[in-house]
């Protein structure tokens, strides 16, 4: 006879995802009921036919709902009516622990349980889903009736506590629909929000039948995904990480991970919207909210909601009036009005009616207050009647940890960030529209920038911008990555770097727009995209480009940032010298091939990530290498680092062997993406002064900079400067190198360098 554990494992492996929670709950029910009957009899608590008088085993929480997932807790209450249960609890709990299952357990009297439920909302919600398993069924029935009666009697207090709990959870867990790594259970729009709606219904709150049906469908989508996540990972986590999405999508039977995540996003949007609607309705009913009057034909405010009395089919711009008033005044559009918009809103014509563009820009200028309004309109398929090109980007995941949000939410977040900076530009309207359109091409085939450029011009002209302004918006889309790419991957001391940006910008006004839009885009992308280092580099690049455009810049000397007076003096001394200034290590030594690589190897050996590196070789035979490291979580032992660098320069440190050992022993601190980064090597002799740029993209791993620079040295290339950038699991390193025959590397040499790099990085 197979054991419970064997049957459980078999069920988890074979059952369909939509059937597993109920089947796993039923299997657990029968096992626990059998165990209870045996153990209760041993403790003298068994009644006729195995029933118990005054003692009951009760399933609560998710188990009470009959929704056990592979990683779910088994939440149990041993309930008694002031009866001595002896050691029954231990007899019940230990077999569960022996099966290595996570158990949530309590032993309480009826009076104590009801008292606790009356004072603690978490306990009350867990008991709201209580279900009888074994023992005295009348006792369980009394418990359920008592909890639900108290819940209804104190509905106002319960709903207020529940709403505050929902808000706290949302602030901690983010959103299911728009985060690229959503928490399926506790995120906004997750399973717990659906539970909260059900608990609110127990307090008398009503949900329309159509909404109930949509809620159930969305809930089942997330529950199935949670089952497949637990089965795939073997873990209890409910966060659908990028690492696991491909495997979970495959197990679920989805076409691919993008389609799978889009389904998750759709379900999350449905639950989040219905949750927001419910709590907004409760708040209006319980509190007299002060709302501003609206003096616009076709709109009115009633019971704290914005009501559309006009006909959206006859007046297409009415929806923008409503959206602006909702965002500016914080007045929700009534559900009846949203249904009216969904049914009757007409497609915006080409060109837009007079005044529509100004209202559209005003809505975007409302910043973060506009996001919920626009997403609500999109939920009802109304936003795409204003901007049809939006549709392919809805719920579209971005398979990169560099981004936090889906494409549609990222665009709205970028607009919201740009709205904070409109005072910094002469044309706020172009800034806001550029932020909205910069990634619009991601929902279309091919390169997203090229696709976005094709879309931006017609959109701008349809909205009513002049041909000149439309061209500006197209160029903002074209160059939206320019400043960060150049600032983080090119030598700012090279005159050609600034000339390249100036050639793209053309005017001070465009440079101003591009700089602010770049900052808004990066802030909306996530913390990996915009930190002090990136901000300072972009700011320096913009300042230098502005000077270039105005004709006031002087020709920069190469390596001016590296060759300070102190460094020049150290080089003149002709001795090896190491200097630490904050997070910057500078090595001055007699010039020899591989010096840069050995210093980089020591930093890798000590677990330090290089952010930026520069190098210079003087005619007098001295070399300087400078490394700016990523600020670590713990203080750096620089004495140890400099000691090891000196040893490596003397050839007394087996760097390659030690780095390989470190890579075997330690996992990379940075989590890797689900998709591996491919290796690519490119050469550019036209964008650098007196050097060739070798750009290497590859999977991030311990010692990658050491490996690359060692190969470059072995291939006879001297490194003049380097920019090191890490994007999630990918490194993008750019090296300014000079070959044995000068700054231009011939094609045959390039092929050999690429071959060597691909080999070492394979």
mmCIF file of C-alpha atoms in Angstrom, residues 105-333:
data_model
loop_
_atom_site.group_PDB
_atom_site.id
_atom_site.type_symbol
_atom_site.label_atom_id
_atom_site.label_comp_id
_atom_site.label_asym_id
_atom_site.label_seq_id
_atom_site.Cartn_x
_atom_site.Cartn_y
_atom_site.Cartn_z
ATOM 1 C CA UNK A 105 -1.165 24.880 13.700
ATOM 2 C CA UNK A 106 -3.044 26.010 16.777
ATOM 3 C CA UNK A 107 -4.979 24.428 19.654
ATOM 4 C CA UNK A 108 -7.746 26.671 20.984
ATOM 5 C CA UNK A 109 -11.037 26.535 22.797
ATOM 6 C CA UNK A 110 -14.199 27.731 21.089
ATOM 7 C CA UNK A 111 -14.467 30.774 23.326
ATOM 8 C CA UNK A 112 -10.767 31.631 22.911
ATOM 9 C CA UNK A 113 -10.960 31.277 19.152
ATOM 10 C CA UNK A 114 -13.996 33.522 18.822
ATOM 11 C CA UNK A 115 -12.432 36.070 21.146
ATOM 12 C CA UNK A 116 -9.213 36.128 19.110
ATOM 13 C CA UNK A 117 -11.126 36.351 15.839
ATOM 14 C CA UNK A 118 -13.068 39.332 17.168
ATOM 15 C CA UNK A 119 -9.864 41.243 17.920
ATOM 16 C CA UNK A 120 -7.531 40.116 15.121
ATOM 17 C CA UNK A 121 -8.469 40.538 11.462
ATOM 18 C CA UNK A 122 -5.858 38.071 10.170
ATOM 19 C CA UNK A 123 -7.280 35.358 12.412
ATOM 20 C CA UNK A 124 -10.811 36.259 11.401
ATOM 21 C CA UNK A 125 -10.022 36.040 7.677
ATOM 22 C CA UNK A 126 -8.290 32.690 8.116
ATOM 23 C CA UNK A 127 -11.329 31.378 9.978
ATOM 24 C CA UNK A 128 -13.697 32.844 7.392
ATOM 25 C CA UNK A 129 -12.490 30.039 5.129
ATOM 26 C CA UNK A 130 -12.707 27.336 7.813
ATOM 27 C CA UNK A 131 -13.777 23.837 6.821
ATOM 28 C CA UNK A 132 -14.532 20.774 8.944
ATOM 29 C CA UNK A 133 -12.115 17.845 8.635
ATOM 30 C CA UNK A 134 -12.768 15.460 11.510
ATOM 31 C CA UNK A 135 -14.238 15.165 14.978
ATOM 32 C CA UNK A 136 -17.269 17.066 16.224
ATOM 33 C CA UNK A 137 -18.879 18.636 13.131
ATOM 34 C CA UNK A 138 -21.340 20.647 15.214
ATOM 35 C CA UNK A 139 -18.410 22.336 16.935
ATOM 36 C CA UNK A 140 -16.960 23.415 13.583
ATOM 37 C CA UNK A 141 -20.370 24.646 12.445
ATOM 38 C CA UNK A 142 -20.696 26.752 15.607
ATOM 39 C CA UNK A 143 -17.254 28.226 14.960
ATOM 40 C CA UNK A 144 -18.022 29.166 11.357
ATOM 41 C CA UNK A 145 -21.374 30.688 12.292
ATOM 42 C CA UNK A 146 -19.802 32.611 15.186
ATOM 43 C CA UNK A 147 -17.004 34.042 13.082
ATOM 44 C CA UNK A 148 -19.300 35.031 10.227
ATOM 45 C CA UNK A 149 -21.877 36.569 12.580
ATOM 46 C CA UNK A 150 -19.200 38.678 14.241
ATOM 47 C CA UNK A 151 -17.844 39.644 10.810
ATOM 48 C CA UNK A 152 -21.272 40.868 9.687
ATOM 49 C CA UNK A 153 -22.033 42.598 12.982
ATOM 50 C CA UNK A 154 -18.792 44.588 12.838
ATOM 51 C CA UNK A 155 -18.692 45.024 9.062
ATOM 52 C CA UNK A 156 -17.585 48.664 9.017
ATOM 53 C CA UNK A 157 -14.622 48.041 11.324
ATOM 54 C CA UNK A 158 -13.666 44.815 9.534
ATOM 55 C CA UNK A 159 -13.770 46.433 6.113
ATOM 56 C CA UNK A 160 -11.664 49.357 7.290
ATOM 57 C CA UNK A 161 -9.037 47.023 8.779
ATOM 58 C CA UNK A 162 -9.114 44.839 5.690
ATOM 59 C CA UNK A 163 -8.657 47.827 3.370
ATOM 60 C CA UNK A 164 -5.672 49.079 5.375
ATOM 61 C CA UNK A 165 -4.159 45.603 5.219
ATOM 62 C CA UNK A 166 -4.642 45.517 1.451
ATOM 63 C CA UNK A 167 -2.939 48.904 1.057
ATOM 64 C CA UNK A 168 0.042 47.857 3.178
ATOM 65 C CA UNK A 169 0.439 44.653 1.203
ATOM 66 C CA UNK A 170 0.354 46.489 -2.115
ATOM 67 C CA UNK A 171 3.092 48.869 -1.005
ATOM 68 C CA UNK A 172 5.313 45.921 -0.084
ATOM 69 C CA UNK A 173 4.662 43.508 -2.947
ATOM 70 C CA UNK A 174 4.101 45.697 -5.999
ATOM 71 C CA UNK A 175 1.798 44.762 -8.852
ATOM 72 C CA UNK A 176 1.073 41.488 -10.563
ATOM 73 C CA UNK A 177 0.067 43.072 -13.870
ATOM 74 C CA UNK A 178 3.019 45.366 -14.466
ATOM 75 C CA UNK A 179 6.032 43.992 -12.608
ATOM 76 C CA UNK A 180 8.240 41.679 -14.627
ATOM 77 C CA UNK A 181 8.690 39.390 -11.598
ATOM 78 C CA UNK A 182 5.247 39.432 -9.987
ATOM 79 C CA UNK A 183 4.225 38.015 -6.631
ATOM 80 C CA UNK A 184 1.223 35.902 -7.615
ATOM 81 C CA UNK A 185 -0.170 35.788 -4.105
ATOM 82 C CA UNK A 186 0.397 39.098 -2.337
ATOM 83 C CA UNK A 187 0.948 41.549 -5.206
ATOM 84 C CA UNK A 188 -1.684 44.078 -6.235
ATOM 85 C CA UNK A 189 -4.008 42.076 -8.443
ATOM 86 C CA UNK A 190 -2.872 38.798 -6.906
ATOM 87 C CA UNK A 191 -4.677 35.917 -5.252
ATOM 88 C CA UNK A 192 -4.859 37.644 -1.881
ATOM 89 C CA UNK A 193 -6.777 40.563 -3.398
ATOM 90 C CA UNK A 194 -9.391 38.119 -4.664
ATOM 91 C CA UNK A 195 -9.592 36.635 -1.159
ATOM 92 C CA UNK A 196 -10.094 40.128 0.277
ATOM 93 C CA UNK A 197 -12.976 40.722 -2.144
ATOM 94 C CA UNK A 198 -14.585 37.486 -0.936
ATOM 95 C CA UNK A 199 -14.152 38.505 2.687
ATOM 96 C CA UNK A 200 -15.718 41.880 1.893
ATOM 97 C CA UNK A 201 -18.671 40.048 0.344
ATOM 98 C CA UNK A 202 -19.110 38.167 3.629
ATOM 99 C CA UNK A 203 -19.590 41.594 5.229
ATOM 100 C CA UNK A 204 -22.427 42.358 2.824
ATOM 101 C CA UNK A 205 -20.585 44.078 -0.037
ATOM 102 C CA UNK A 206 -22.077 43.125 -3.399
ATOM 103 C CA UNK A 207 -20.249 42.391 -6.624
ATOM 104 C CA UNK A 208 -22.102 42.322 -9.958
ATOM 105 C CA UNK A 209 -22.514 38.852 -11.447
ATOM 106 C CA UNK A 210 -20.462 39.733 -14.538
ATOM 107 C CA UNK A 211 -17.615 40.950 -12.339
ATOM 108 C CA UNK A 212 -17.811 37.825 -10.218
ATOM 109 C CA UNK A 213 -17.396 35.706 -13.331
ATOM 110 C CA UNK A 214 -14.396 37.735 -14.552
ATOM 111 C CA UNK A 215 -12.858 37.616 -11.075
ATOM 112 C CA UNK A 216 -13.159 33.840 -10.951
ATOM 113 C CA UNK A 217 -11.573 33.401 -14.386
ATOM 114 C CA UNK A 218 -8.646 35.666 -13.483
ATOM 115 C CA UNK A 219 -8.249 33.959 -10.115
ATOM 116 C CA UNK A 220 -8.055 30.520 -11.722
ATOM 117 C CA UNK A 221 -5.370 31.780 -14.122
ATOM 118 C CA UNK A 222 -3.178 32.872 -11.209
ATOM 119 C CA UNK A 223 -3.930 29.765 -9.153
ATOM 120 C CA UNK A 224 -2.915 27.484 -12.038
ATOM 121 C CA UNK A 225 0.248 29.509 -12.500
ATOM 122 C CA UNK A 226 1.045 29.234 -8.800
ATOM 123 C CA UNK A 227 0.638 25.452 -9.003
ATOM 124 C CA UNK A 228 2.987 25.232 -11.987
ATOM 125 C CA UNK A 229 5.491 27.574 -10.331
ATOM 126 C CA UNK A 230 5.649 25.394 -7.204
ATOM 127 C CA UNK A 231 5.891 22.209 -9.268
ATOM 128 C CA UNK A 232 8.636 23.612 -11.474
ATOM 129 C CA UNK A 233 10.855 25.088 -8.778
ATOM 130 C CA UNK A 234 10.114 22.758 -5.878
ATOM 131 C CA UNK A 235 9.999 25.894 -3.721
ATOM 132 C CA UNK A 236 7.293 27.674 -1.745
ATOM 133 C CA UNK A 237 7.970 31.110 -3.238
ATOM 134 C CA UNK A 238 5.096 32.819 -5.044
ATOM 135 C CA UNK A 239 7.331 35.272 -6.910
ATOM 136 C CA UNK A 240 7.480 34.334 -10.582
ATOM 137 C CA UNK A 241 11.135 35.176 -11.204
ATOM 138 C CA UNK A 242 12.682 35.698 -14.628
ATOM 139 C CA UNK A 243 14.802 32.605 -14.015
ATOM 140 C CA UNK A 244 11.729 30.387 -13.853
ATOM 141 C CA UNK A 245 9.350 31.913 -16.394
ATOM 142 C CA UNK A 246 10.427 29.841 -19.393
ATOM 143 C CA UNK A 247 10.183 26.556 -17.499
ATOM 144 C CA UNK A 248 6.872 27.430 -15.827
ATOM 145 C CA UNK A 249 5.437 28.594 -19.156
ATOM 146 C CA UNK A 250 6.462 25.319 -20.786
ATOM 147 C CA UNK A 251 4.874 23.282 -17.999
ATOM 148 C CA UNK A 252 1.685 25.332 -18.282
ATOM 149 C CA UNK A 253 1.388 24.578 -21.986
ATOM 150 C CA UNK A 254 1.691 28.236 -23.046
ATOM 151 C CA UNK A 255 3.015 29.102 -26.505
ATOM 152 C CA UNK A 256 6.014 30.792 -24.914
ATOM 153 C CA UNK A 257 6.998 32.735 -21.818
ATOM 154 C CA UNK A 258 5.862 36.068 -23.284
ATOM 155 C CA UNK A 259 2.361 34.729 -23.910
ATOM 156 C CA UNK A 260 2.331 33.151 -20.446
ATOM 157 C CA UNK A 261 3.346 36.395 -18.736
ATOM 158 C CA UNK A 262 0.823 38.362 -20.784
ATOM 159 C CA UNK A 263 -1.909 36.058 -19.434
ATOM 160 C CA UNK A 264 -0.633 36.692 -15.913
ATOM 161 C CA UNK A 265 -0.724 40.443 -16.538
ATOM 162 C CA UNK A 266 -4.286 40.306 -17.886
ATOM 163 C CA UNK A 267 -5.464 38.352 -14.856
ATOM 164 C CA UNK A 268 -3.668 40.726 -12.509
ATOM 165 C CA UNK A 269 -5.293 43.752 -14.169
ATOM 166 C CA UNK A 270 -8.762 42.262 -13.787
ATOM 167 C CA UNK A 271 -8.333 41.453 -10.100
ATOM 168 C CA UNK A 272 -6.646 44.793 -9.362
ATOM 169 C CA UNK A 273 -9.385 46.769 -11.107
ATOM 170 C CA UNK A 274 -12.205 44.926 -9.355
ATOM 171 C CA UNK A 275 -10.396 45.280 -6.039
ATOM 172 C CA UNK A 276 -9.861 49.018 -6.548
ATOM 173 C CA UNK A 277 -13.500 49.468 -7.576
ATOM 174 C CA UNK A 278 -14.723 47.645 -4.509
ATOM 175 C CA UNK A 279 -12.614 49.582 -2.016
ATOM 176 C CA UNK A 280 -13.340 52.884 -3.745
ATOM 177 C CA UNK A 281 -17.068 52.209 -3.503
ATOM 178 C CA UNK A 282 -16.792 51.287 0.180
ATOM 179 C CA UNK A 283 -14.783 54.451 0.904
ATOM 180 C CA UNK A 284 -17.375 56.688 -0.776
ATOM 181 C CA UNK A 285 -20.229 55.002 1.082
ATOM 182 C CA UNK A 286 -18.541 55.293 4.471
ATOM 183 C CA UNK A 287 -16.986 58.755 4.175
ATOM 184 C CA UNK A 288 -18.254 62.044 2.830
ATOM 185 C CA UNK A 289 -15.432 62.932 0.468
ATOM 186 C CA UNK A 290 -14.934 66.526 -0.632
ATOM 187 C CA UNK A 291 -14.656 66.625 -4.414
ATOM 188 C CA UNK A 292 -14.358 69.635 -6.707
ATOM 189 C CA UNK A 293 -17.169 70.683 -8.995
ATOM 190 C CA UNK A 294 -16.810 70.052 -12.706
ATOM 191 C CA UNK A 295 -18.031 72.768 -15.033
ATOM 192 C CA UNK A 296 -17.792 70.919 -18.336
ATOM 193 C CA UNK A 297 -20.753 70.096 -20.532
ATOM 194 C CA UNK A 298 -21.496 66.390 -20.459
ATOM 195 C CA UNK A 299 -19.769 65.780 -17.107
ATOM 196 C CA UNK A 300 -21.044 65.896 -13.534
ATOM 197 C CA UNK A 301 -20.004 64.801 -10.062
ATOM 198 C CA UNK A 302 -22.447 62.629 -8.150
ATOM 199 C CA UNK A 303 -21.816 60.708 -4.941
ATOM 200 C CA UNK A 304 -18.098 61.385 -5.182
ATOM 201 C CA UNK A 305 -17.800 59.999 -8.728
ATOM 202 C CA UNK A 306 -17.344 61.589 -12.125
ATOM 203 C CA UNK A 307 -20.359 60.849 -14.280
ATOM 204 C CA UNK A 308 -20.444 61.174 -18.062
ATOM 205 C CA UNK A 309 -23.887 62.421 -19.044
ATOM 206 C CA UNK A 310 -22.907 63.266 -22.614
ATOM 207 C CA UNK A 311 -22.643 60.913 -25.554
ATOM 208 C CA UNK A 312 -19.067 59.712 -26.255
ATOM 209 C CA UNK A 313 -20.137 58.663 -29.733
ATOM 210 C CA UNK A 314 -21.143 62.221 -30.599
ATOM 211 C CA UNK A 315 -18.346 63.998 -28.712
ATOM 212 C CA UNK A 316 -15.157 61.927 -28.992
ATOM 213 C CA UNK A 317 -13.147 64.424 -26.923
ATOM 214 C CA UNK A 318 -15.426 64.014 -23.896
ATOM 215 C CA UNK A 319 -13.322 61.053 -22.752
ATOM 216 C CA UNK A 320 -10.234 63.281 -22.498
ATOM 217 C CA UNK A 321 -12.178 65.902 -20.535
ATOM 218 C CA UNK A 322 -13.273 63.147 -18.159
ATOM 219 C CA UNK A 323 -9.768 61.700 -17.877
ATOM 220 C CA UNK A 324 -8.220 65.101 -17.097
ATOM 221 C CA UNK A 325 -10.836 65.901 -14.457
ATOM 222 C CA UNK A 326 -10.418 62.464 -12.899
ATOM 223 C CA UNK A 327 -6.621 62.743 -12.741
ATOM 224 C CA UNK A 328 -6.518 66.373 -11.592
ATOM 225 C CA UNK A 329 -9.218 66.072 -8.957
ATOM 226 C CA UNK A 330 -8.694 62.484 -7.879
ATOM 227 C CA UNK A 331 -12.322 61.751 -8.770
ATOM 228 C CA UNK A 332 -12.959 58.215 -9.996
ATOM 229 C CA UNK A 333 -14.998 57.831 -13.156
#
